[in-house]
Short mmCIF file of C-alpha atoms in Angstrom, two decimals:
data_model
loop_
_atom_site.label_atom_id
_atom_site.label_comp_id
_atom_site.label_asym_id
_atom_site.label_seq_id
_atom_site.Cartn_x
_atom_site.Cartn_y
_atom_site.Cartn_z
CA UNK A 415 18.47 -10.48 4.82
CA UNK A 416 14.21 -10.31 3.13
CA UNK A 417 13.33 -10.43 -0.14
CA UNK A 418 12.79 -6.35 0.26
CA UNK A 419 15.58 -5.75 1.87
CA UNK A 420 17.67 -7.72 -1.69
CA UNK A 421 15.63 -5.76 -3.84
CA UNK A 422 15.84 -2.36 -2.99
CA UNK A 423 19.04 -2.57 -2.00
CA UNK A 424 19.94 -0.37 -4.49
CA UNK A 425 20.75 3.17 -5.52
CA UNK A 426 18.05 3.19 -8.54
CA UNK A 427 14.54 3.64 -7.07
CA UNK A 428 12.72 0.01 -7.93
CA UNK A 429 9.65 1.49 -8.15
CA UNK A 430 10.20 5.36 -9.28
CA UNK A 431 9.51 8.27 -7.27
CA UNK A 432 6.52 9.66 -8.49
CA UNK A 433 3.65 8.73 -6.76
CA UNK A 434 0.80 5.84 -7.65
CA UNK A 435 -2.08 7.05 -9.48
CA UNK A 436 -5.12 5.49 -7.51
CA UNK A 437 -3.00 7.58 -4.06
CA UNK A 438 -2.81 10.53 -6.02
CA UNK A 439 -6.63 10.18 -7.32
CA UNK A 440 -8.34 9.74 -4.55
CA UNK A 441 -5.79 11.70 -1.97
CA UNK A 442 -4.50 14.41 -4.10
CA UNK A 443 -6.93 16.83 -1.87
CA UNK A 444 -6.68 15.92 1.01
CA UNK A 445 -4.17 17.99 3.31
CA UNK A 446 -3.62 17.72 7.87
CA UNK A 447 -5.01 14.25 8.06
CA UNK A 448 -2.68 11.49 9.68
CA UNK A 449 -2.27 9.21 7.82
CA UNK A 450 -0.48 5.56 7.43
CA UNK A 451 0.07 3.69 4.56
CA UNK A 452 1.33 0.06 5.21
CA UNK A 453 4.38 -1.17 2.96
CA UNK A 454 5.53 1.93 1.80
CA UNK A 455 8.56 0.22 0.01
CA UNK A 456 10.98 3.33 -0.68
CA UNK A 457 8.68 6.31 0.32
CA UNK A 458 7.27 7.39 -2.71
CA UNK A 459 4.05 7.31 -1.38
CA UNK A 460 4.58 8.52 1.32
CA UNK A 461 6.93 12.15 0.40
CA UNK A 462 3.84 12.79 -2.38
CA UNK A 463 1.21 13.42 0.79
CA UNK A 464 3.93 14.12 2.73
CA UNK A 465 4.83 17.05 0.44
CA UNK A 466 0.99 17.87 0.55
CA UNK A 467 0.69 18.42 4.34
CA UNK A 468 0.26 15.76 6.38
CA UNK A 469 1.30 13.59 8.93
CA UNK A 470 2.51 11.18 7.19
CA UNK A 471 3.97 6.86 8.98
CA UNK A 472 5.05 3.84 7.04
CA UNK A 473 5.30 0.77 8.34
CA UNK A 474 7.74 -1.43 6.14
CA UNK A 475 9.87 -5.09 6.95
CA UNK A 476 12.49 -3.48 4.28
CA UNK A 477 14.77 -1.73 6.41
CA UNK A 478 16.18 -0.80 2.23
CA UNK A 479 13.22 0.61 1.84
CA UNK A 480 12.69 2.84 5.29
CA UNK A 481 16.73 3.58 4.56
CA UNK A 482 15.26 4.73 0.87
CA UNK A 483 12.16 6.70 2.26
CA UNK A 484 14.53 8.78 4.64
CA UNK A 485 16.70 9.85 1.91
CA UNK A 486 13.74 10.65 -0.83
CA UNK A 487 11.66 12.49 2.41
CA UNK A 488 14.93 14.40 3.43
CA UNK A 489 15.61 15.51 -0.41
CA UNK A 490 11.97 17.27 -0.45
CA UNK A 491 12.57 18.71 2.61
CA UNK A 492 9.92 16.44 4.46
CA UNK A 493 8.78 14.38 7.47
CA UNK A 494 7.90 10.75 7.19
CA UNK A 495 8.39 9.28 10.74
CA UNK A 496 8.67 4.92 9.53
CA UNK A 497 8.59 1.52 11.80
CA UNK A 498 10.20 -1.54 10.76
CA UNK A 499 7.11 -3.43 11.87
CA UNK A 500 5.88 -6.46 9.99
CA UNK A 501 2.62 -5.31 8.86
CA UNK A 502 0.82 -9.05 8.91
CA UNK A 503 1.28 -10.01 12.50
CA UNK A 504 -1.83 -9.39 14.18
CA UNK A 505 -1.57 -5.76 16.28
CA UNK A 506 1.13 -4.35 14.29
CA UNK A 507 0.15 -0.87 13.65
CA UNK A 508 -2.06 0.57 16.36
CA UNK A 509 -5.86 0.60 16.54
CA UNK A 510 -8.03 3.85 16.13
CA UNK A 511 -5.01 6.07 15.59
CA UNK A 512 -4.70 7.17 11.91
CA UNK A 513 -7.75 9.57 9.62
CA UNK A 514 -6.55 7.41 6.46
CA UNK A 515 -4.07 4.38 5.60
CA UNK A 516 -3.08 2.87 2.45
CA UNK A 517 -1.53 0.51 0.93
CA UNK A 518 0.02 0.32 -2.09
CA UNK A 519 0.91 -3.17 -3.96
CA UNK A 520 1.53 -4.54 -0.17
CA UNK A 521 1.38 -7.83 -1.43
CA UNK A 522 2.60 -10.67 0.96
CA UNK A 523 2.22 -14.35 1.59
CA UNK A 524 -1.47 -16.01 1.82
CA UNK A 525 -1.08 -16.75 5.32
CA UNK A 526 -0.13 -12.58 6.37
CA UNK A 527 -3.37 -11.45 3.77
CA UNK A 528 -6.10 -11.45 6.81
CA UNK A 529 -4.10 -10.53 8.98
CA UNK A 530 -2.72 -7.45 7.07
CA UNK A 531 -6.29 -6.39 6.49
CA UNK A 532 -7.28 -6.83 9.85
CA UNK A 533 -4.25 -4.09 10.88
CA UNK A 534 -4.70 -1.67 7.30
CA UNK A 535 -9.19 -0.72 8.53
CA UNK A 536 -8.82 -1.34 12.48
CA UNK A 537 -5.33 1.19 12.30
CA UNK A 538 -8.24 3.73 11.00
CA UNK A 539 -9.98 5.96 13.00
CA UNK A 540 -14.65 5.91 12.61
CA UNK A 541 -14.97 7.74 9.48
CA UNK A 542 -11.84 7.42 8.10
CA UNK A 543 -11.01 6.35 4.90
CA UNK A 544 -8.97 3.27 3.85
CA UNK A 545 -7.81 2.06 0.27
CA UNK A 546 -5.70 0.06 -1.80
CA UNK A 547 -4.78 -0.80 -4.75
CA UNK A 548 -3.24 -4.27 -5.55
CA UNK A 549 -2.24 -6.78 -8.24
CA UNK A 550 -5.39 -9.34 -9.70
CA UNK A 551 -4.60 -12.87 -10.05
CA UNK A 552 -5.10 -11.82 -14.11
CA UNK A 553 -1.80 -9.98 -14.15
CA UNK A 554 -0.01 -13.24 -14.31
CA UNK A 555 -0.59 -13.22 -17.55
CA UNK A 556 0.57 -9.67 -17.91
CA UNK A 557 3.82 -10.06 -17.17
CA UNK A 558 3.97 -6.50 -16.46
CA UNK A 559 5.65 -6.85 -12.45
CA UNK A 560 4.13 -8.20 -8.88
CA UNK A 561 4.60 -11.23 -7.48
CA UNK A 562 4.87 -14.46 -10.31
CA UNK A 563 3.42 -17.00 -6.81
CA UNK A 564 -0.60 -16.80 -7.35
CA UNK A 565 -1.68 -17.04 -3.97
CA UNK A 566 -0.66 -13.33 -3.27
CA UNK A 567 -2.62 -12.31 -5.72
CA UNK A 568 -5.65 -10.94 -5.04
CA UNK A 569 -9.60 -11.62 -6.87
CA UNK A 570 -12.27 -9.33 -5.37
CA UNK A 571 -14.68 -11.62 -3.75
CA UNK A 572 -11.79 -13.23 -1.81
CA UNK A 573 -10.87 -9.63 -0.81
CA UNK A 574 -14.89 -8.56 -0.01
CA UNK A 575 -14.40 -11.84 1.96
CA UNK A 576 -11.53 -10.56 4.37
CA UNK A 577 -13.84 -7.00 4.58
CA UNK A 578 -16.84 -9.07 6.18
CA UNK A 579 -15.40 -9.54 9.62
CA UNK A 580 -14.91 -5.41 9.42
CA UNK A 581 -17.39 -2.51 10.45
CA UNK A 582 -16.75 -0.37 5.91
CA UNK A 583 -18.94 0.83 3.61
CA UNK A 584 -17.41 -0.24 0.72
CA UNK A 585 -17.02 2.87 -1.30
CA UNK A 586 -15.88 0.96 -4.07
CA UNK A 587 -14.20 -2.27 -5.63
CA UNK A 588 -13.02 -2.93 -8.62
CA UNK A 589 -11.36 -4.73 -10.84
CA UNK A 590 -9.46 -3.24 -13.82
CA UNK A 591 -7.31 -3.31 -16.83
CA UNK A 592 -5.30 0.11 -16.09
CA UNK A 593 -0.92 1.27 -17.21
CA UNK A 594 1.19 1.51 -14.29
CA UNK A 595 4.82 2.86 -15.27
CA UNK A 596 6.48 3.13 -11.64
CA UNK A 597 10.27 2.46 -11.84
CA UNK A 598 11.63 -0.03 -13.78
CA UNK A 599 9.59 -2.64 -11.45
CA UNK A 600 6.19 -1.74 -12.82
CA UNK A 601 5.92 -1.30 -16.25
CA UNK A 602 3.12 -1.24 -18.97
CA UNK A 603 -0.33 -2.44 -18.96
CA UNK A 604 -1.89 -4.83 -15.48
CA UNK A 605 -4.81 -5.71 -13.86
CA UNK A 606 -5.49 -4.36 -10.26
CA UNK A 607 -8.01 -4.64 -7.61
CA UNK A 608 -9.18 -1.08 -6.20
CA UNK A 609 -10.26 -0.21 -3.51
CA UNK A 610 -11.80 2.12 -1.19
CA UNK A 611 -13.58 1.81 1.46
CA UNK A 612 -15.22 3.95 4.94
CA UNK A 613 -14.73 3.31 8.40
CA UNK A 614 -17.54 3.28 10.26
#
């Protein structure tokens, strides 16, 4: 059983059942879109987007998280297509298949960061939208959620370096201090990096 299976093996939704506020603010008017969510965890964002009328596919490394996604979707009477998948391996997702992709707090080991971004970007069709929110390295000072391993956190310049290899327009990429109250795992003031890209 991996770390995420252990974390999610509880009836409680560790990150709550409401969508992430950054995702909601960017995608609240999207409907009839084909959306991929990477490292979706327990399904809160997937169910929100499905309720808006989108076709949602999730990719996650945790069997427990996938089971909770299915239960949440069933309770809200929506369909979510779930896949057990390591998003840090090359070509983990089909290329140019989705209108939108998103990764919300999809923190991965440092060795997998580049391939995670490659999958996040390459799975989207030209003209499609890519969004993400991750904790920054400064989050260690706030202690309100996220990895304790600094190599799993991000800096804006680090993300810019990853993006250099891909044909994207950066609509938004900034580090902000905000409030995150998501279940029991994310609570209080936090330092996050928010990104919004357009695939060229």
